[in-house]
PDB file of C-alpha atoms in Angstrom:
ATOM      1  CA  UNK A  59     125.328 129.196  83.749  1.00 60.00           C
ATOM      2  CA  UNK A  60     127.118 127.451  86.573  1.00 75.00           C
ATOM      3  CA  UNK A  61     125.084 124.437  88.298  1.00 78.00           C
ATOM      4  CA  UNK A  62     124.780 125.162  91.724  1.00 82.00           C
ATOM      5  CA  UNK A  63     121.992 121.947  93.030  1.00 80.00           C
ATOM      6  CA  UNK A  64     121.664 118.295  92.370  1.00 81.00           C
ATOM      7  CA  UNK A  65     118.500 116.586  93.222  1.00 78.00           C
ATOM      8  CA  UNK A  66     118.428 112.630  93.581  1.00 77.00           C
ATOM      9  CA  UNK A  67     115.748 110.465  94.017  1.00 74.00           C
ATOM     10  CA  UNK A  68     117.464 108.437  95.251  1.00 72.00           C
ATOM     11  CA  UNK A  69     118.283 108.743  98.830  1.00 73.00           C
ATOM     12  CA  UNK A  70     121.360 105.618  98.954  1.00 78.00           C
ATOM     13  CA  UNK A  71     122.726 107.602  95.562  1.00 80.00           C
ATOM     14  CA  UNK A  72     122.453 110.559  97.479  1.00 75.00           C
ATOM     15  CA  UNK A  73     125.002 109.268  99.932  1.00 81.00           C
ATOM     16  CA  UNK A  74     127.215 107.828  97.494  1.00 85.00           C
ATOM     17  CA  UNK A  75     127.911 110.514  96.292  1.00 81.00           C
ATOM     18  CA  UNK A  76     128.235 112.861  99.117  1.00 81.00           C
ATOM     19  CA  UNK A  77     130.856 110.393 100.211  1.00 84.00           C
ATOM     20  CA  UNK A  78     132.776 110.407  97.222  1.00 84.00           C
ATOM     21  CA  UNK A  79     132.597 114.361  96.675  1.00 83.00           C
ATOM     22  CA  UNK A  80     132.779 115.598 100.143  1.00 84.00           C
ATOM     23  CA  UNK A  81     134.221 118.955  99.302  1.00 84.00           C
ATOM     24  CA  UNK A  82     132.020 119.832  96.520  1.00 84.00           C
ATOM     25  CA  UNK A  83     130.153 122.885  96.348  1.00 83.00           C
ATOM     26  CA  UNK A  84     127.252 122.001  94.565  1.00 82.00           C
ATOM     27  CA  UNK A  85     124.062 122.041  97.175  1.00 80.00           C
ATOM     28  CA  UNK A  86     122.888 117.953  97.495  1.00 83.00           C
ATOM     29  CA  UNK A  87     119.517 116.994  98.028  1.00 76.00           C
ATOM     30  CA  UNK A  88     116.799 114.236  97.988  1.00 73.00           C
ATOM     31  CA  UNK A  89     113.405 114.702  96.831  1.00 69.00           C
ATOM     32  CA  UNK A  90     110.754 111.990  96.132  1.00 66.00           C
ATOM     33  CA  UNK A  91     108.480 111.828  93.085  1.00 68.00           C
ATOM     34  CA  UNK A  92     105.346 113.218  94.481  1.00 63.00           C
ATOM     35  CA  UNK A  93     101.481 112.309  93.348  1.00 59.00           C
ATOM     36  CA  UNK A  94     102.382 109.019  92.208  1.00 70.00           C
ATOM     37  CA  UNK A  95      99.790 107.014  93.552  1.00 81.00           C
ATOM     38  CA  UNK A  96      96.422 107.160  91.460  1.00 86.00           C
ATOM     39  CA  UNK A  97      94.681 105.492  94.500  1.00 90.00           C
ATOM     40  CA  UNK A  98      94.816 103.792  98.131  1.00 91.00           C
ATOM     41  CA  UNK A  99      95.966 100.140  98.698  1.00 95.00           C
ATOM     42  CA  UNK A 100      92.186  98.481 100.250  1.00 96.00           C
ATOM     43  CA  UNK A 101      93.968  95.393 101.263  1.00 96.00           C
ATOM     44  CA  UNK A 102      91.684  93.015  99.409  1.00 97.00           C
ATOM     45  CA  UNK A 103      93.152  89.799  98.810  1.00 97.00           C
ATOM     46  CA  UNK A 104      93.148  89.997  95.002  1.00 98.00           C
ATOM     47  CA  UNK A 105      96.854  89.729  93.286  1.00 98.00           C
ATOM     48  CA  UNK A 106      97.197  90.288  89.652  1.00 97.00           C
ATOM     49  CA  UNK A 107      99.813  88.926  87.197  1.00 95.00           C
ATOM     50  CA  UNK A 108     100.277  89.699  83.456  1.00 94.00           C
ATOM     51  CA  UNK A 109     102.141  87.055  81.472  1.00 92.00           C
ATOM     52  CA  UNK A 110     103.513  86.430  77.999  1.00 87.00           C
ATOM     53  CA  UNK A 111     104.314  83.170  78.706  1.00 87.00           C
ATOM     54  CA  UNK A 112     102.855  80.360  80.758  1.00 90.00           C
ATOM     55  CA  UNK A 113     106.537  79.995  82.933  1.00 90.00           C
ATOM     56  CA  UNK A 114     104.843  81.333  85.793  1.00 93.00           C
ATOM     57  CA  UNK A 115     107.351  80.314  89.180  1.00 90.00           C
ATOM     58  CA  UNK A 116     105.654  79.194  92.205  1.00 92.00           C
ATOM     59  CA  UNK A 117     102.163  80.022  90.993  1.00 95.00           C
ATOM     60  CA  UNK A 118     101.228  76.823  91.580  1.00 94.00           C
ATOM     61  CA  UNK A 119     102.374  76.729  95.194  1.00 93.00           C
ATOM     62  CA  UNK A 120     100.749  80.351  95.760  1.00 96.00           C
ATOM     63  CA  UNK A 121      96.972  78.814  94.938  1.00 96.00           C
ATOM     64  CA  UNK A 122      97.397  75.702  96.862  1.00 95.00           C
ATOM     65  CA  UNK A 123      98.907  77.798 100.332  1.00 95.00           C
ATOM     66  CA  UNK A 124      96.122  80.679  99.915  1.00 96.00           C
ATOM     67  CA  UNK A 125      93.128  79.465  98.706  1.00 96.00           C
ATOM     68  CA  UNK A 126      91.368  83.030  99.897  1.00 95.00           C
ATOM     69  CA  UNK A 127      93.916  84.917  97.569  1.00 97.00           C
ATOM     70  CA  UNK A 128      91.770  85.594  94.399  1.00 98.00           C
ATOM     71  CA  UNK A 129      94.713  85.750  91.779  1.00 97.00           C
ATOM     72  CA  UNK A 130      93.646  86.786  88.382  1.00 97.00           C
ATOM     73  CA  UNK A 131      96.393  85.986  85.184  1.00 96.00           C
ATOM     74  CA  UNK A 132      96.253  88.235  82.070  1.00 95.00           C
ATOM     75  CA  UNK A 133      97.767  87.726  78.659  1.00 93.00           C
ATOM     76  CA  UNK A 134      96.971  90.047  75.466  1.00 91.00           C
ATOM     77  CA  UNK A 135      97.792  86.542  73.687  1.00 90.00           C
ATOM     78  CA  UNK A 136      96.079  83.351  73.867  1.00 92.00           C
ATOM     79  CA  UNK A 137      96.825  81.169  76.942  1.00 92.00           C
ATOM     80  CA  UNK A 138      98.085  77.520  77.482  1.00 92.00           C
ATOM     81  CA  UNK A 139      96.580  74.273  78.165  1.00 92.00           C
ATOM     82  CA  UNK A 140      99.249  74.451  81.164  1.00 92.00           C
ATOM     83  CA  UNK A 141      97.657  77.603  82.283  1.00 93.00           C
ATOM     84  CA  UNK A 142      93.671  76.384  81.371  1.00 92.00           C
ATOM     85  CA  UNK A 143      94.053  73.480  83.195  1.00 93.00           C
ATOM     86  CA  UNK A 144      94.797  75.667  86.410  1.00 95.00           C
ATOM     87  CA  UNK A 145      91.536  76.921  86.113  1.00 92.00           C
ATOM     88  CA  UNK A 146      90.236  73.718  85.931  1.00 93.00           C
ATOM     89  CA  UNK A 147      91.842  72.443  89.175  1.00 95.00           C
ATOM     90  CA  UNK A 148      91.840  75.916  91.316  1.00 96.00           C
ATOM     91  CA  UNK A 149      88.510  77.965  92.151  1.00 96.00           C
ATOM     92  CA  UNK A 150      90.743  80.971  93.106  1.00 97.00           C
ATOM     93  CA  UNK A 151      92.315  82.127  89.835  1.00 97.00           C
ATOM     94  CA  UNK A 152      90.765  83.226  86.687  1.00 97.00           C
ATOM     95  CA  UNK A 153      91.964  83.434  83.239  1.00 97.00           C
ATOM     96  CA  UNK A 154      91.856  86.283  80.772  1.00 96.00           C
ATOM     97  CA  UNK A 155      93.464  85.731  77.681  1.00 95.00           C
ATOM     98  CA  UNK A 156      93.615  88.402  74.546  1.00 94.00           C
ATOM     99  CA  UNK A 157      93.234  90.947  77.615  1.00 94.00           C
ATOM    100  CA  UNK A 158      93.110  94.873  76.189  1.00 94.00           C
ATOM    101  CA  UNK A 159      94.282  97.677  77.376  1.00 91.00           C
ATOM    102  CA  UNK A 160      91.246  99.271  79.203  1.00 94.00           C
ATOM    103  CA  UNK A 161      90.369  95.817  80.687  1.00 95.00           C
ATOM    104  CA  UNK A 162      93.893  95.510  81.847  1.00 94.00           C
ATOM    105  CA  UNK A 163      93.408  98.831  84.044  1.00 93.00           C
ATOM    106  CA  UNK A 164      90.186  97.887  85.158  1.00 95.00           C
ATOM    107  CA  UNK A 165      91.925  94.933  86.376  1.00 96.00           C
ATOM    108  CA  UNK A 166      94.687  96.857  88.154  1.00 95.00           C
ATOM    109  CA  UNK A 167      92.342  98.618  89.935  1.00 95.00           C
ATOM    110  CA  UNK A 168      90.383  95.309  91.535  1.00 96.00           C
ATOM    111  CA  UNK A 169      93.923  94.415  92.960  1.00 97.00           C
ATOM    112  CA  UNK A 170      95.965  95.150  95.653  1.00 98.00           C
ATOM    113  CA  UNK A 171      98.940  92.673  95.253  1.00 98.00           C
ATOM    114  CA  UNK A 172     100.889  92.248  92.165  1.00 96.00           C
ATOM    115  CA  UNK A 173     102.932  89.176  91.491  1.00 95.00           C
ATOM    116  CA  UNK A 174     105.809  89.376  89.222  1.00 92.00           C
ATOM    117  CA  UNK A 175     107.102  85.861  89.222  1.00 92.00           C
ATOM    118  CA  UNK A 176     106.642  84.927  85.278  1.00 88.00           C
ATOM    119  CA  UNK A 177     109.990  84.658  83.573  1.00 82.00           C
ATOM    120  CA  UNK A 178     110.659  86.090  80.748  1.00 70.00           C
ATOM    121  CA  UNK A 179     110.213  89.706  79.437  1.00 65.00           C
ATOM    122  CA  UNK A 180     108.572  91.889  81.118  1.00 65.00           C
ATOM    123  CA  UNK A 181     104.769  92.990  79.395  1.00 66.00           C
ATOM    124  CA  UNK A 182     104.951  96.999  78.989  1.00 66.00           C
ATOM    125  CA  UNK A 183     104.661  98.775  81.635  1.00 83.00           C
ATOM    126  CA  UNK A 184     102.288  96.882  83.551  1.00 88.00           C
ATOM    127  CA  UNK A 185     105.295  97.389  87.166  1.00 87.00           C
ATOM    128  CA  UNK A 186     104.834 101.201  86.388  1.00 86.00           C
ATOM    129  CA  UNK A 187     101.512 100.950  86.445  1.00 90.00           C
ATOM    130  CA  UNK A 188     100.883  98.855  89.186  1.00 92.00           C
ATOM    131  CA  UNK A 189     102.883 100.776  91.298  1.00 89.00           C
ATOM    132  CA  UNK A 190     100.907 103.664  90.439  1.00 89.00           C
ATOM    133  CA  UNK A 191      97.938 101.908  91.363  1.00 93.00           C
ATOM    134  CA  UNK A 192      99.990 101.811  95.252  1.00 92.00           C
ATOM    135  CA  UNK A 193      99.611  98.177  94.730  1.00 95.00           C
ATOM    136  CA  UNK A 194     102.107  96.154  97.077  1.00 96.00           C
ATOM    137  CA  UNK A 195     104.516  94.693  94.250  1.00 94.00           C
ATOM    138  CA  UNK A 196     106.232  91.027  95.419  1.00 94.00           C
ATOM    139  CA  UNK A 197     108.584  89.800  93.175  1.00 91.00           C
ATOM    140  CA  UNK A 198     111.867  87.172  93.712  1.00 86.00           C
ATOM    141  CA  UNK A 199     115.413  87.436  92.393  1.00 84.00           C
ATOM    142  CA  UNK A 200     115.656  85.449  89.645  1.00 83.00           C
ATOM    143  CA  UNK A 201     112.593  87.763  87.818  1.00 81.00           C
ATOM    144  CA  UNK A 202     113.219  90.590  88.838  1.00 81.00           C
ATOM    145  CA  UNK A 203     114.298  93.478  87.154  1.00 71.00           C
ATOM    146  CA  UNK A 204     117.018  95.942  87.858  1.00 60.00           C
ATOM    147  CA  UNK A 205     115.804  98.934  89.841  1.00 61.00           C
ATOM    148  CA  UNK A 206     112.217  97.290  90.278  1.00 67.00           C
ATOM    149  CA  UNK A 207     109.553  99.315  92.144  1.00 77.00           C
ATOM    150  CA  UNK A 208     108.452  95.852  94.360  1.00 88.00           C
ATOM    151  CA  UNK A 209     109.663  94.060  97.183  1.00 92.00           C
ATOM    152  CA  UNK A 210     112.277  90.989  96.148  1.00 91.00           C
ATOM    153  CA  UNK A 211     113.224  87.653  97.654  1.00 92.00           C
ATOM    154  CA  UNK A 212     115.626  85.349  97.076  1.00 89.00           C
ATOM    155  CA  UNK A 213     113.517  82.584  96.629  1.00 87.00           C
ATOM    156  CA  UNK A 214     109.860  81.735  96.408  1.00 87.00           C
ATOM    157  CA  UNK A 215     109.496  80.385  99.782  1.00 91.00           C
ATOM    158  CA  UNK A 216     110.506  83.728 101.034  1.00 93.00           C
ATOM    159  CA  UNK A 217     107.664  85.127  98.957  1.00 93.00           C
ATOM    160  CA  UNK A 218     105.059  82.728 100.473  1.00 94.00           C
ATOM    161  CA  UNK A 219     106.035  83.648 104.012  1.00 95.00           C
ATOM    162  CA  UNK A 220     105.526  87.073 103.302  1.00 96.00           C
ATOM    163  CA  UNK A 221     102.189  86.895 101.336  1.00 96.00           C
ATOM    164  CA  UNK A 222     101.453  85.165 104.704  1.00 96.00           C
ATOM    165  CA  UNK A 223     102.356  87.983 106.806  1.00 95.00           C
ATOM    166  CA  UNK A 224     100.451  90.450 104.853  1.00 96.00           C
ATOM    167  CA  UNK A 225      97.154  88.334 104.387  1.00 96.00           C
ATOM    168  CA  UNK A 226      96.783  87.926 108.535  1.00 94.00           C
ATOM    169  CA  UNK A 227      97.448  91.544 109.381  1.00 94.00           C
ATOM    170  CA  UNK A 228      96.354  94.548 107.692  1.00 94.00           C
ATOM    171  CA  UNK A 229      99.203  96.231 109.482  1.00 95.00           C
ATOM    172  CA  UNK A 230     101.853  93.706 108.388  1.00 96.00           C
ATOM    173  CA  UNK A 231     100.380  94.933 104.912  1.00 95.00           C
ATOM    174  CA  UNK A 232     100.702  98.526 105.969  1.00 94.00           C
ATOM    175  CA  UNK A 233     104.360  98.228 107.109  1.00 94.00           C
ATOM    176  CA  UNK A 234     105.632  96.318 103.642  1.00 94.00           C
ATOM    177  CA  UNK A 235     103.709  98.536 101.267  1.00 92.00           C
ATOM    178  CA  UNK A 236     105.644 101.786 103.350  1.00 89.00           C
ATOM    179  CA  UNK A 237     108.526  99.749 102.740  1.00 90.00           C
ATOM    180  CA  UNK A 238     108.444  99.026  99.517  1.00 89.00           C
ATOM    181  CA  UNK A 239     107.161 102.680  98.553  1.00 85.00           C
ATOM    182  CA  UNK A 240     110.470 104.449 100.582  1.00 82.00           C
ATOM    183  CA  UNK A 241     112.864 101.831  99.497  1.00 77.00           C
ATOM    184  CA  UNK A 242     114.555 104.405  97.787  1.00 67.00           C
ATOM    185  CA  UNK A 243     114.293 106.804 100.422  1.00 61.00           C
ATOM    186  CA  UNK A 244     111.000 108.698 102.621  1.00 66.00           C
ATOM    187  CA  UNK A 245     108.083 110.567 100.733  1.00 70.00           C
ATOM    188  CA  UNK A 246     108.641 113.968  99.746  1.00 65.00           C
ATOM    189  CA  UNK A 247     105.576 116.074 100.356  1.00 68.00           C
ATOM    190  CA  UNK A 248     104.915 119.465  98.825  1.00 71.00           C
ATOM    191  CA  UNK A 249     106.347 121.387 101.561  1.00 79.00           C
ATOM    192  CA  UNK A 250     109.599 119.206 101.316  1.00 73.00           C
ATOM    193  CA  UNK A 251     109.982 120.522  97.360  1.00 72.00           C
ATOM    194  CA  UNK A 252     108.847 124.612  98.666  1.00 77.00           C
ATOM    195  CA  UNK A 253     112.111 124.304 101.624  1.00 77.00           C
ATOM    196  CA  UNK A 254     114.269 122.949  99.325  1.00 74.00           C
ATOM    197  CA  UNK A 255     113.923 124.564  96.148  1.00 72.00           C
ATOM    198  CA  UNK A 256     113.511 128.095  97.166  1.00 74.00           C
ATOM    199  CA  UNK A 257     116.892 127.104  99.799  1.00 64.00           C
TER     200      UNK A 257
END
């Protein structure tokens, strides 16, 4: 059986490689995943961050600049007196330590923002399943992880000015969470996969 059609999904590899192989014969083509998103983005101002450790960058500066951002931190451990005391000083984040796993998706689902600024490893699959949750994902450089689903800055300040931008206008919001979804290339609907796969 010969192979006669690549799909990518991802539209820049998709390029790369037509580039590289311009002669080939094999048919190219970009599809999307499709049905990823287990709900809508409401725009609340509610951001959600799950830690193993209490090296959280900028969190600070994020509760003192946007006191109207509700910002919730979850462990499945027990938390820090660093960490306790910021629930001490700030009305507008709340603590759950020892979180489980149903309480952590009931918690992605009051969200709309998720912060990934701890260092450290990542906990499970909590970037999958935010974006599922079509939850607009900021995250900065240093953090971040190779090939992550969110938006990334260089720099936390960069990350302020944007949580800015979204928290004024629901259609800043809008535009970053399109962004973020199709940074790897536009949404494939259903009639995309029908033209191409029966081409």
């Amino acid at each position: 059986m010969t192979l006669k059609r690549i799909i990518f999904a991802n539209e820049n590899q998709l390029t790369q490689v037509e580039e590289s192989f311009p002669a080939t014969p094999i048919a190219l083509g970009y599809l999307s995943a499709i049905g990823e998103f287990k709900r809508s983005n409401h725009y609340r101002p509610q951001a959600f961050i799950l830690t193993n450790s209490d090296n959280i960058y900028g969190l600070q500066d994020i509760l003192e600049n946007f006191p109207d951002l509700q910002l919730t931190v979850a462990a499945y451990t027990n938390m820090s007196t660093k960490l306790l005391h910021l629930e001490e000083e700030y009305p507008n984040i709340q603590l759950i330590p020892s979180i489980n796993e149903e309480m952590l998706q009931d918690e992605l689902e009051k969200a709309d923002i998720y912060l990934d600024i701890n260092r450290g490893l990542k906990v499970g699959e909590v970037l999958k399943w935010a974006y599922e949750q079509n939850m607009l994902i900021f995250s900065y450089k240093e953090v971040a992880q190779a090939e992550a689903h969110g938006l990334v800055f260089e720099e936390i300040r960069d990350l302020c000015n944007h949580l800015s931008y979204i928290l004024t206008d629901r259609t800043n919001w809008q535009k970053l969470l399109t962004k973020m979804v199709e940074k790897n290339g536009p949404l494939s609907t259903i009639q995309d996969y029908q033209n191409l796969l029966d081409a």
